[in-house]
Coordinates of C-alpha atoms and ligand atoms in Angstrom, one line a residue:
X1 CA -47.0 -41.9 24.8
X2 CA -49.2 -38.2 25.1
X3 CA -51.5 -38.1 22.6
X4 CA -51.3 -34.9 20.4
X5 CA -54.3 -32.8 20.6
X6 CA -55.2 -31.7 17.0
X7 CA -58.4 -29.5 16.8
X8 CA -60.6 -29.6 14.1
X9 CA -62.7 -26.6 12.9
X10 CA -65.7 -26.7 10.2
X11 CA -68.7 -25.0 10.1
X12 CA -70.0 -28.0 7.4
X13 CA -70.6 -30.9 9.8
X14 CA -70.6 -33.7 6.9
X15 CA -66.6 -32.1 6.5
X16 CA -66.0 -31.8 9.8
X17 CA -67.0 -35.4 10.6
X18 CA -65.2 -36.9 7.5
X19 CA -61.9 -35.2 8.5
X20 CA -62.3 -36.4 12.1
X21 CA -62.0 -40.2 10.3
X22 CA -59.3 -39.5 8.7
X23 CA -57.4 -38.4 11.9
X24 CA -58.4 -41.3 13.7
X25 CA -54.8 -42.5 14.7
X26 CA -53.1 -43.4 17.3
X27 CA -51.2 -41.1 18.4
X28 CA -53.7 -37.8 17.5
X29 CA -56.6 -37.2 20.0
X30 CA -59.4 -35.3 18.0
X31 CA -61.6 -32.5 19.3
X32 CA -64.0 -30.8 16.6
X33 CA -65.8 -27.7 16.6
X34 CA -68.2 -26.0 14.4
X35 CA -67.8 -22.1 15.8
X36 CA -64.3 -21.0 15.8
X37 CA -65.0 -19.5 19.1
X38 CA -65.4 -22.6 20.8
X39 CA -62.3 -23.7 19.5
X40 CA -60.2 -20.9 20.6
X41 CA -61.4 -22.0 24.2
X42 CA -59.3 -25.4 23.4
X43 CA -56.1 -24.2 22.3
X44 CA -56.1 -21.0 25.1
X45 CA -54.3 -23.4 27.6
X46 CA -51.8 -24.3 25.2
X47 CA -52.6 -27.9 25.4
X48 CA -53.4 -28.5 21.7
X49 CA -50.4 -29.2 19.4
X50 CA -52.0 -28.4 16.0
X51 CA -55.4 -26.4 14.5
X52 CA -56.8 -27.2 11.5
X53 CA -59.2 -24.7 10.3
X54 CA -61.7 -24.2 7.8
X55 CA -61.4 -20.9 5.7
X56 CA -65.1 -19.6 5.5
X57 CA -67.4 -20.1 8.0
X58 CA -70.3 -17.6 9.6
X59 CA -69.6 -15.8 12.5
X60 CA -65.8 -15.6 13.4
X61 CA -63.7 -16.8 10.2
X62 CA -60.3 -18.4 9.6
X63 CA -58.4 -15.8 9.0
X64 CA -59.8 -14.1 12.6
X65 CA -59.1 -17.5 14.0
X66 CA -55.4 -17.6 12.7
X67 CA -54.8 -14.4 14.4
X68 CA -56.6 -15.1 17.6
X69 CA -55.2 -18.6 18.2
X70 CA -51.8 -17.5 17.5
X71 CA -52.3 -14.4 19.8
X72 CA -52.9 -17.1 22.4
X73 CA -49.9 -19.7 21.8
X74 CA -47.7 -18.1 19.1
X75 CA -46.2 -21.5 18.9
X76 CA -49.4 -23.5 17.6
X77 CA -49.3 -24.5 14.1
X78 CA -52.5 -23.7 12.2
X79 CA -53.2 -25.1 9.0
X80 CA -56.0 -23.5 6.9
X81 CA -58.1 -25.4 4.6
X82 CA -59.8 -23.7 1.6
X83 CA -61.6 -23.9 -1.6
X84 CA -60.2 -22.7 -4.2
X85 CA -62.1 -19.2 -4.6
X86 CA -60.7 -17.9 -1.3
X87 CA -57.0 -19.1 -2.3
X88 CA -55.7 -15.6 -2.3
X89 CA -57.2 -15.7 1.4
X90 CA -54.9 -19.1 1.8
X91 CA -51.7 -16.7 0.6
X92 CA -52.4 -14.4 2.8
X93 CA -53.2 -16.3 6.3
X94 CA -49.8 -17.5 5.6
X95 CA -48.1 -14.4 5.7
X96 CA -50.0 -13.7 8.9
X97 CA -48.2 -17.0 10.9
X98 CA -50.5 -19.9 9.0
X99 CA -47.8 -23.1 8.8
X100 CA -49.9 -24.3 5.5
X101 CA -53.1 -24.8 3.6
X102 CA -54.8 -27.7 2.1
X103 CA -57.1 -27.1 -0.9
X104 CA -60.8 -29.0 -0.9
X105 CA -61.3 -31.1 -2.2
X106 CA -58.3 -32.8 -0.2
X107 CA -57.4 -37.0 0.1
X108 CA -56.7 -38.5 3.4
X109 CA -53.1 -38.7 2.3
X110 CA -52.4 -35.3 2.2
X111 CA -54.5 -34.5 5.3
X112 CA -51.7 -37.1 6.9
X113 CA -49.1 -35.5 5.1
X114 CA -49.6 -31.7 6.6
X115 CA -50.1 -33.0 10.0
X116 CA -47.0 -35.0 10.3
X117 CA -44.9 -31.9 8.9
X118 CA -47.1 -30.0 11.4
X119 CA -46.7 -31.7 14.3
X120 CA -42.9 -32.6 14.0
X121 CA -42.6 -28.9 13.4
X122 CA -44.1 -28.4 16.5
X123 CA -41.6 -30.6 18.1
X124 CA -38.5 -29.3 17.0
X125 CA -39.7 -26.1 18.2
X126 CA -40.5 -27.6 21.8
X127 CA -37.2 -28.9 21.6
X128 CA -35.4 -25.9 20.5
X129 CA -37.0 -23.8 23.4
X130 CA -35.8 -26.5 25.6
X131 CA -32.0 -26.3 24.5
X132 CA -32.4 -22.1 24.3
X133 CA -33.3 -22.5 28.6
X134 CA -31.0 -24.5 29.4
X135 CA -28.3 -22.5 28.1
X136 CA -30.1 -19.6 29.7
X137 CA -29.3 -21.5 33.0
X138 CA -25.5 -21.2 32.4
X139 CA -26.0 -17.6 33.1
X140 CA -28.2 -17.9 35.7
X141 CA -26.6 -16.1 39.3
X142 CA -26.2 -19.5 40.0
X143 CA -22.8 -19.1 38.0
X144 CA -23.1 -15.9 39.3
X145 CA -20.4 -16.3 42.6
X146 CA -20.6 -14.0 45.0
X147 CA -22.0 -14.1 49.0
X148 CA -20.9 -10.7 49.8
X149 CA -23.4 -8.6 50.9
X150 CA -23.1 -5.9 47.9
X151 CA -23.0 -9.0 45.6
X152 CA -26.3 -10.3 47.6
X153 CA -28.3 -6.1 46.3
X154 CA -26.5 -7.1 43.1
X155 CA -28.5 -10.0 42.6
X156 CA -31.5 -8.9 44.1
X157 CA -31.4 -6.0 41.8
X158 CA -30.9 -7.8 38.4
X159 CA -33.8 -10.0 39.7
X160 CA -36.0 -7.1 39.7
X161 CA -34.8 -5.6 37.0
X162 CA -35.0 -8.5 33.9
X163 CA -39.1 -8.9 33.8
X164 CA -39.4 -5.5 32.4
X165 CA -38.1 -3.8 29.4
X166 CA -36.6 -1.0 31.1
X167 CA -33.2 0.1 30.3
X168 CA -30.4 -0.7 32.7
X169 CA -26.9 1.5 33.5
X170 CA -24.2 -0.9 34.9
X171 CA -21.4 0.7 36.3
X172 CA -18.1 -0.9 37.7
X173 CA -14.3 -1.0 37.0
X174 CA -13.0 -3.1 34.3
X175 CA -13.7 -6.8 34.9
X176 CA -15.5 -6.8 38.0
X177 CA -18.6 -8.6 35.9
X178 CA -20.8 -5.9 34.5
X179 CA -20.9 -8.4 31.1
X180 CA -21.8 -10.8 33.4
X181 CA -24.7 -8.9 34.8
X182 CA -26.2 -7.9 31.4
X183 CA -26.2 -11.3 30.2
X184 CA -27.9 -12.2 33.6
X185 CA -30.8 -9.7 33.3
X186 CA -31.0 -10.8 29.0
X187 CA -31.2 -14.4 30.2
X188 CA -33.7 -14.4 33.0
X189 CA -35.8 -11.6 30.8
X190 CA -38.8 -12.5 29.0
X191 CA -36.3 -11.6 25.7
X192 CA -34.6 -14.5 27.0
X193 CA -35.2 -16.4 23.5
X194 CA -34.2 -13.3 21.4
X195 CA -31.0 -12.3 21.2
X196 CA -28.7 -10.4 23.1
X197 CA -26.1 -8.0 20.5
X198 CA -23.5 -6.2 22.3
X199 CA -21.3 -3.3 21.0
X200 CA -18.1 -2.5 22.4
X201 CA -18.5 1.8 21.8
X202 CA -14.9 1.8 22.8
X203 CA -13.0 -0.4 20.3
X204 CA -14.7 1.3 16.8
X205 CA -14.2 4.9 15.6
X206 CA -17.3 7.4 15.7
X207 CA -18.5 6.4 11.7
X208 CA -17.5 2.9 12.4
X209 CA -19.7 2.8 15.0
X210 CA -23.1 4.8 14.0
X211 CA -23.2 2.1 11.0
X212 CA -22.4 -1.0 13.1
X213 CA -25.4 0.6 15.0
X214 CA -28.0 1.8 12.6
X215 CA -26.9 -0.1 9.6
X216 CA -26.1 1.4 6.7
X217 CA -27.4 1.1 2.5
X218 CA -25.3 0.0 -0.6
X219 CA -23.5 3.1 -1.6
X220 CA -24.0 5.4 1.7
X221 CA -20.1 6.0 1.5
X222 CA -17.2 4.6 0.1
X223 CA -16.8 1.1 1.0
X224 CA -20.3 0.0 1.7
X225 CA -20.7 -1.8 -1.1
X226 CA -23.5 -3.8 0.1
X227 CA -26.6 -2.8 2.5
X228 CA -26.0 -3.9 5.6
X229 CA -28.3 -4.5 8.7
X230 CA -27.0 -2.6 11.8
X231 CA -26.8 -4.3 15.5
X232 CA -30.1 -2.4 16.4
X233 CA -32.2 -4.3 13.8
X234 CA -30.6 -7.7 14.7
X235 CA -31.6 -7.3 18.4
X236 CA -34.9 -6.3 17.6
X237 CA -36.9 -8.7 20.0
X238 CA -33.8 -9.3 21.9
X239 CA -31.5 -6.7 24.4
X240 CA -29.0 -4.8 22.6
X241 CA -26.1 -4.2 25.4
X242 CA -23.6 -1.5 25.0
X243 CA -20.5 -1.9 26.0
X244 CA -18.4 0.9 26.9
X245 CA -20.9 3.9 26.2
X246 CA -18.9 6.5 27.7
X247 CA -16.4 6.0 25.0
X248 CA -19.1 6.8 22.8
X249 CA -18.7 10.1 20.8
X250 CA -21.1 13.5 21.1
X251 CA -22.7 12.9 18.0
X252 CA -23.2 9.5 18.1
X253 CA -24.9 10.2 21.6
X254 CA -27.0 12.5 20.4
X255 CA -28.5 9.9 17.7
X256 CA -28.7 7.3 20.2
X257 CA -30.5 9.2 22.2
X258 CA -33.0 9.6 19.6
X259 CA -33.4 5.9 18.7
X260 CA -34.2 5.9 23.0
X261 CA -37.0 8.4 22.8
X262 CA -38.5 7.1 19.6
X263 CA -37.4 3.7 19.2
X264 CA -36.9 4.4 15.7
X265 CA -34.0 5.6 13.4
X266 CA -32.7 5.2 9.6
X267 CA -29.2 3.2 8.1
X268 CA -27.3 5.3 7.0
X269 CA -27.6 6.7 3.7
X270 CA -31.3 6.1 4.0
X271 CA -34.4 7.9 4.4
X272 CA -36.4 5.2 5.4
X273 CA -37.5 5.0 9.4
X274 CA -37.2 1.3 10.8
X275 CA -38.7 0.9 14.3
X276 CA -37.2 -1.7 16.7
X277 CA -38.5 -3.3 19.9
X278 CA -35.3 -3.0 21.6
X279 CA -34.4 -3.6 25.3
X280 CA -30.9 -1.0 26.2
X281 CA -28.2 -2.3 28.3
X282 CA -25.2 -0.3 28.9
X283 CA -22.3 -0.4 30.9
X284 CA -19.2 1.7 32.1
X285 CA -16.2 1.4 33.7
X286 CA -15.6 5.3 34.1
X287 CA -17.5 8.0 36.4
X288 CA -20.1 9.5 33.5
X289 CA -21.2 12.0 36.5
X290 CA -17.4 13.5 35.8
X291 CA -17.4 13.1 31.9
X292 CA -20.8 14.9 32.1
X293 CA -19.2 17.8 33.9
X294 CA -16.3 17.9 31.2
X295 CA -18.8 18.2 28.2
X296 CA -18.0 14.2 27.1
X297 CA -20.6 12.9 27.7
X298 CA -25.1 14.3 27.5
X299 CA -26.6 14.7 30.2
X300 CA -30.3 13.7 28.3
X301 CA -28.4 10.8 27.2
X302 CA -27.4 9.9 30.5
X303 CA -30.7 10.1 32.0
X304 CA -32.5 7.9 29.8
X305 CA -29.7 5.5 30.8
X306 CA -30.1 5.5 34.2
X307 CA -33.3 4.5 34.5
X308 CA -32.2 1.7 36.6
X309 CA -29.0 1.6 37.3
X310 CA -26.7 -1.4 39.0
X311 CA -23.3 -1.1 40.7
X312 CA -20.7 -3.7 40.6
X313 CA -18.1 -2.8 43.7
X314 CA -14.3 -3.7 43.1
X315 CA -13.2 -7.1 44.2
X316 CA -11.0 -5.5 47.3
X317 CA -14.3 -4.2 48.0
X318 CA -15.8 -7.3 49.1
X319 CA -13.1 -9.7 49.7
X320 CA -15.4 -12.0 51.7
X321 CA -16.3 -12.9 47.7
X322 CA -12.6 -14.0 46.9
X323 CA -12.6 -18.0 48.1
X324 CA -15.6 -18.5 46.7
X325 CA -14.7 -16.9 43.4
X326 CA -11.4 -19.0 43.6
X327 CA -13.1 -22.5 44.1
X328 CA -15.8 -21.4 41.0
X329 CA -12.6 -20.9 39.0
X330 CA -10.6 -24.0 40.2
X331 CA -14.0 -25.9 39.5
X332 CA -14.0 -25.0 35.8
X333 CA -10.9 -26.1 35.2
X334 CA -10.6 -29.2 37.3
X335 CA -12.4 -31.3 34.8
X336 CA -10.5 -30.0 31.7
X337 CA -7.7 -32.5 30.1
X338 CA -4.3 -32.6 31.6
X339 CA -4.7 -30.4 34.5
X340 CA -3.5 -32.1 37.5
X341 CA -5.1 -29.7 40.2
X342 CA -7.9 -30.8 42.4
X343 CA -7.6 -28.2 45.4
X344 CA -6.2 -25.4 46.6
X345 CA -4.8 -24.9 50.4
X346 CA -6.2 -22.8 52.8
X347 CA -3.1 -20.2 53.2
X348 CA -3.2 -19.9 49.5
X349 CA -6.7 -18.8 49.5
X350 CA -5.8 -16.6 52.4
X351 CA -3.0 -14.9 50.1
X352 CA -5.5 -14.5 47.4
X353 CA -8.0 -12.9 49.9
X354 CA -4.7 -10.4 50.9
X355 CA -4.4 -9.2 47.3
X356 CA -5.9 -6.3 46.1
X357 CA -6.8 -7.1 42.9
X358 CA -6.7 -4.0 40.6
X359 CA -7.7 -6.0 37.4
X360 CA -10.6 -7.4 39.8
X361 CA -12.6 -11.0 38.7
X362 CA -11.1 -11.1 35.4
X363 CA -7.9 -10.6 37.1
X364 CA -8.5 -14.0 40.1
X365 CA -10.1 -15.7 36.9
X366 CA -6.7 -15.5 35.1
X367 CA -4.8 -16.6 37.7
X368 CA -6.6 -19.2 38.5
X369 CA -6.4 -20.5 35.2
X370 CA -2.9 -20.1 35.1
X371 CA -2.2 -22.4 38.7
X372 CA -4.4 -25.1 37.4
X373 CA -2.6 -25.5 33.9
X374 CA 0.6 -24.5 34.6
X375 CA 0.3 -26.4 38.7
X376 CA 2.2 -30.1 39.0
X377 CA 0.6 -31.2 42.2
X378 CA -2.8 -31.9 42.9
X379 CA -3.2 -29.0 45.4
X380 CA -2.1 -25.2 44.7
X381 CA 0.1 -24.0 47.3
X382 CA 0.6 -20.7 49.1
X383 CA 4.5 -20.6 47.2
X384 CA 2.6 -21.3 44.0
X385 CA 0.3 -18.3 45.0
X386 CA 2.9 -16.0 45.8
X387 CA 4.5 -16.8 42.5
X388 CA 1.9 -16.5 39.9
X389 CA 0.2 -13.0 41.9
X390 CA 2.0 -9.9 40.5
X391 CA 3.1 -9.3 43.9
X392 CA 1.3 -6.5 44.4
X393 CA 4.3 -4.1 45.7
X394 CA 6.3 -5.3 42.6
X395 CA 3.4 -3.4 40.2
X396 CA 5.5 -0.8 38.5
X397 CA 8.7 -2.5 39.2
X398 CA 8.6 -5.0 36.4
X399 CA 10.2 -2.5 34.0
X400 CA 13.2 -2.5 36.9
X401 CA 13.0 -6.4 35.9
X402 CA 13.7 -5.6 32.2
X403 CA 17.7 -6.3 31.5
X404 CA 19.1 -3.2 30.7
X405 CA 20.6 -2.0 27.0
X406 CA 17.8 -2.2 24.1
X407 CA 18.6 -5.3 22.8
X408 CA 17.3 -3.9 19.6
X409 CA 19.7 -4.0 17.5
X410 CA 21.5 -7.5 17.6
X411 CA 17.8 -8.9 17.1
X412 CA 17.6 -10.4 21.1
X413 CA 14.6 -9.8 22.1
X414 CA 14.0 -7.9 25.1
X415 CA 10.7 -7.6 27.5
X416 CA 9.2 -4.5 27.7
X417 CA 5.7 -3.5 29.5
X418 CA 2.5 -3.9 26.7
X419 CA 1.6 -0.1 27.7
X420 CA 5.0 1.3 26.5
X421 CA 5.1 -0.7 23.2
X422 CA 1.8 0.5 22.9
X423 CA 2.7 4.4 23.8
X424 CA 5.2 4.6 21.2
X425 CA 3.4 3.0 18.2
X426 CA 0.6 5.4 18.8
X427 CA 2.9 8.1 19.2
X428 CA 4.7 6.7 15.8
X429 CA 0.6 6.8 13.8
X430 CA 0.3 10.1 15.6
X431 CA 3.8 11.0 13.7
X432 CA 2.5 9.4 11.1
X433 CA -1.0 11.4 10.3
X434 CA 1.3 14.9 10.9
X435 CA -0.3 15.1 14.6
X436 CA -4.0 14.2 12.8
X437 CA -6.1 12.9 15.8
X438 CA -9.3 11.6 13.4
X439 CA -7.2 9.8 11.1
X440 CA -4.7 8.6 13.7
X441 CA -7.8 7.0 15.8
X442 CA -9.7 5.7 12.9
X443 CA -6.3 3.9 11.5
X444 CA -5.8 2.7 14.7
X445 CA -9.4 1.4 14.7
X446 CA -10.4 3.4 18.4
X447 CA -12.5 6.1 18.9
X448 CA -11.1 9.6 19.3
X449 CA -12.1 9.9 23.0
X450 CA -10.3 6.9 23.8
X451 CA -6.9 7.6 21.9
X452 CA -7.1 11.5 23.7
X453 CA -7.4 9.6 27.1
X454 CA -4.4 7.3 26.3
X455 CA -2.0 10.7 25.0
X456 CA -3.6 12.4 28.0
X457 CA -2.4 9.3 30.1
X458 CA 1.0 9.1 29.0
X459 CA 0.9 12.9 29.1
X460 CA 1.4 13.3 25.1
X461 CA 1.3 16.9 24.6
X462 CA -0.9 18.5 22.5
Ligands
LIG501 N1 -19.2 -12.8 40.3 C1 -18.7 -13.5 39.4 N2 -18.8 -14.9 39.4 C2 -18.2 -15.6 38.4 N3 -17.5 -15.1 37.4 C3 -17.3 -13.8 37.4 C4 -17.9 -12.9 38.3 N4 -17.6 -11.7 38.0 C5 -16.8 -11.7 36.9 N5 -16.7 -13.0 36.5 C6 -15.9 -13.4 35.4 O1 -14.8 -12.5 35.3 C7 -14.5 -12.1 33.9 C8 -14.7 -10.6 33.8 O2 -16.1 -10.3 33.9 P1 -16.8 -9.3 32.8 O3 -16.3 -9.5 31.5 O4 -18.2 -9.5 33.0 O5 -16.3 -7.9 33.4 P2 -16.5 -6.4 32.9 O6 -16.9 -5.7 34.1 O7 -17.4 -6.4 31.7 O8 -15.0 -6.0 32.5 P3 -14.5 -4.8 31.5 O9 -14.9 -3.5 32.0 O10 -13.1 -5.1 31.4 O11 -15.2 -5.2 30.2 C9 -15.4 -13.0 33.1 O12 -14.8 -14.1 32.7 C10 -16.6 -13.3 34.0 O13 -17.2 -14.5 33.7
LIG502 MG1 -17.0 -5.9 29.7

């Protein structure tokens, strides 16, 4: 068994030496100083599992100590012992990252007694590092399918891109990955063991938002009827990704953009400035160069974006990705209970590779799911392809598929597209609110922008 290094430091060599005796133990190795500044040269490496250091001593003290050591290996315990005059001292190393104190006069009991704590603290947080990596592997490009070439710069860019703190744009059309990518650049970052807090800007109306951002106090309107701590203070440490910015409203930009520049901001409702060490991730699935040009979205904002700035290319874009993205799939559900799939055939991946895939990964990733659930055999044939794809000249037709007469009535239940059900219930909460955009969007819990674009898309008049 490794022997934990515990280091000793007391300027009083009778104390020194009588604590070095009671640590004699099997497990413990021992290394004693008198000058904390030879001690800091044993724990620099990270090899020592535990300092134990005296409170007053010439020269360099505990409390400088503390703060050194700890600058060194924030994850060594250091317990201070003290007299009892400099207990206020003892109080405050502890708020400064001490894991205890011991009061002198101490018994050999309680010098075993903090160490054990000390050193199975010291453990446990070995150990949780060691589960936090290995679930940073699942996200790890090695999950990460693609051998296209564009997927090859995609790579290569997040590689160069998670070290640094710098924030990131990542543009693509809905589901070709761009989670996937910020979650890669969080997990190979050196934030890797903070967390990563995303937003979806698209999904909350503009007030909804700027609190789920900033945070608001008790009382800042009605409804908050506690303080609540926004999504920027939780990722402090960590990556904050947001999702959707484009959908983001001007005002809202225009604070954001603020919290970029000055890495500070208040909750609503208060006065008080809170500053954050926040890394920025944001993504979009829309062409903010054109939203610029229409006055939706800031160019400043935009800028500060873009520092660096990662483009995922549509799946018809690099078909040479599709097999492989079709096996990854077929892989993860192989193993799962009751499927019967083990393989697919080669003229079904060749169908696959034919399709153009509008709804892009998300899109092969459903249907992939489907064959291997829904599939009887063992492999997934081209016939079994051809069924479960939308066929792709069949896109539009499927309300041609829908039986005719509206079925309403009589209580049968007819099929209609999600988009149309969806049309006329907005248009009903437009009806609703008297033609109120604000109040029709915030009761339908989406921002204004995005409710304009679905009227504008189902050309809903003015
Ligand atoms: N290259 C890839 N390798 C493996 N899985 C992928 C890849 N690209 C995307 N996926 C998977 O496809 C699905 C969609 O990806 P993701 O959610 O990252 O897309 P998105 O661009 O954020 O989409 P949206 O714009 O709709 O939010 C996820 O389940 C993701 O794990
Ligand atoms: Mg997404």
């Amino acid at each position: 068994m490794a022997k934990d290094k515990v280091v000793v430091v007391d300027d009083d060599e009778f104390m020194r030496d009588s604590l070095m005796e009671a640590l004699q133990r099997p497990d413990i190795r021992v290394a004693g100083f008198g000058r904390a500044a030879d001690a800091l040269d044993a724990v620099s490496d990270g090899s020592a599992s535990l300092l134990l250091t005296d409170m007053r001593m010439p020269e360099m003290d505990g409390m400088a100590l503390l703060l050194e050591a700890k600058r060194l290996d924030p994850k060594l315990p250091v317990v201070m012992m003290t007299a009892f005059a400099t207990i206020e001292t003892a109080v405050e190393a502890m708020k400064r990252g001490a894991f205890d104190y011991v009061m002198k006069p101490f018994k050999a009991e309680e010098i075993d007694l903090v160490v054990n704590r000390a050193l199975e603290h010291r453990r446990l947080v070995a150990e949780n590092d060691y589960l936090r990596d290995e679930l940073a592997k699942k996200f790890k490009p090695a999950d990460f399918v693609g051998k296209s070439p564009a997927m090859k710069e995609v790579f290569e860019e997040i590689r160069q891109a998670a070290p640094s703190s710098a924030t990131v744009f990542i543009r693509g059309e809905s589901g070709t990955g761009k989670e996937l990518v910020a979650r890669s650049i969080h997990a190979q970052s050196p934030r890797r063991n903070k967390p990563m807090i995303k937003v979806n800007c698209a999904a909350l109306s503009a007030g909804v938002l700027e609190s789920e951002l900033f945070g608001h106090e008790k009382g800042a309107f009605t409804g908050a009827d506690k303080r609540r701590i926004g999504r920027f203070e939780m990722a402090d440490g960590g990556t904050l990704f947001l999702d959707e910015v484009s959908e983001m409203d001007l005002g809202l930009q225009g604070k954001l953009l603020r919290v970029l520049q000055e890495k500070e901001f208040e909750r609503v409702g208060s006065s008080e400035t809170i500053s954050v060490d926040v890394r920025i991730l944001a993504s979009s699935n829309r062409d903010l160069e054109q939203s610029i040009e229409a006055g939706e979205f800031r160019q400043d904002l935009y800028y500060r974006l873009n520092v660096i700035s990662v483009e995922l290319p549509p799946l018809r874009g690099r078909k040479t990705d599709i097999p492989g993205l079709a096996l990854h799939f077929l892989q993860r559900h192989r193993l799962e209970e009751g499927v019967r799939v083990r393989e697919i055939s080669g003229e079904a991946l060749d169908l696959l590779t034919r399709y153009d895939w509008p709804g892009n990964v998300r899109e092969l990733a459903n249907i992939m799911e489907r064959l291997c659930v829904l599939g009887r055999t063992e492999i997934i044939t081209a016939q079994q392809v051809e069924g479960a794809l939308p066929k792709a000249a069949f896109r539009g037709q499927a309300a041609a598929l829908v039986p005719a007469g509206d079925g309403e009535g009589g209580g049968a239940f007819r099929p209609r597209l999600l988009d149309e059900v969806e049309r006329d219930f907005v248009k009903a909460t437009l009806d609703f609110f008297s033609g109120a955009r604000a109040r029709t969007a915030e009761a339908l819990g989406i921002s204004e922008r995005s409710l304009r674009d679905r009227l504008k898309r189902w050309n809903v008049a003015d």
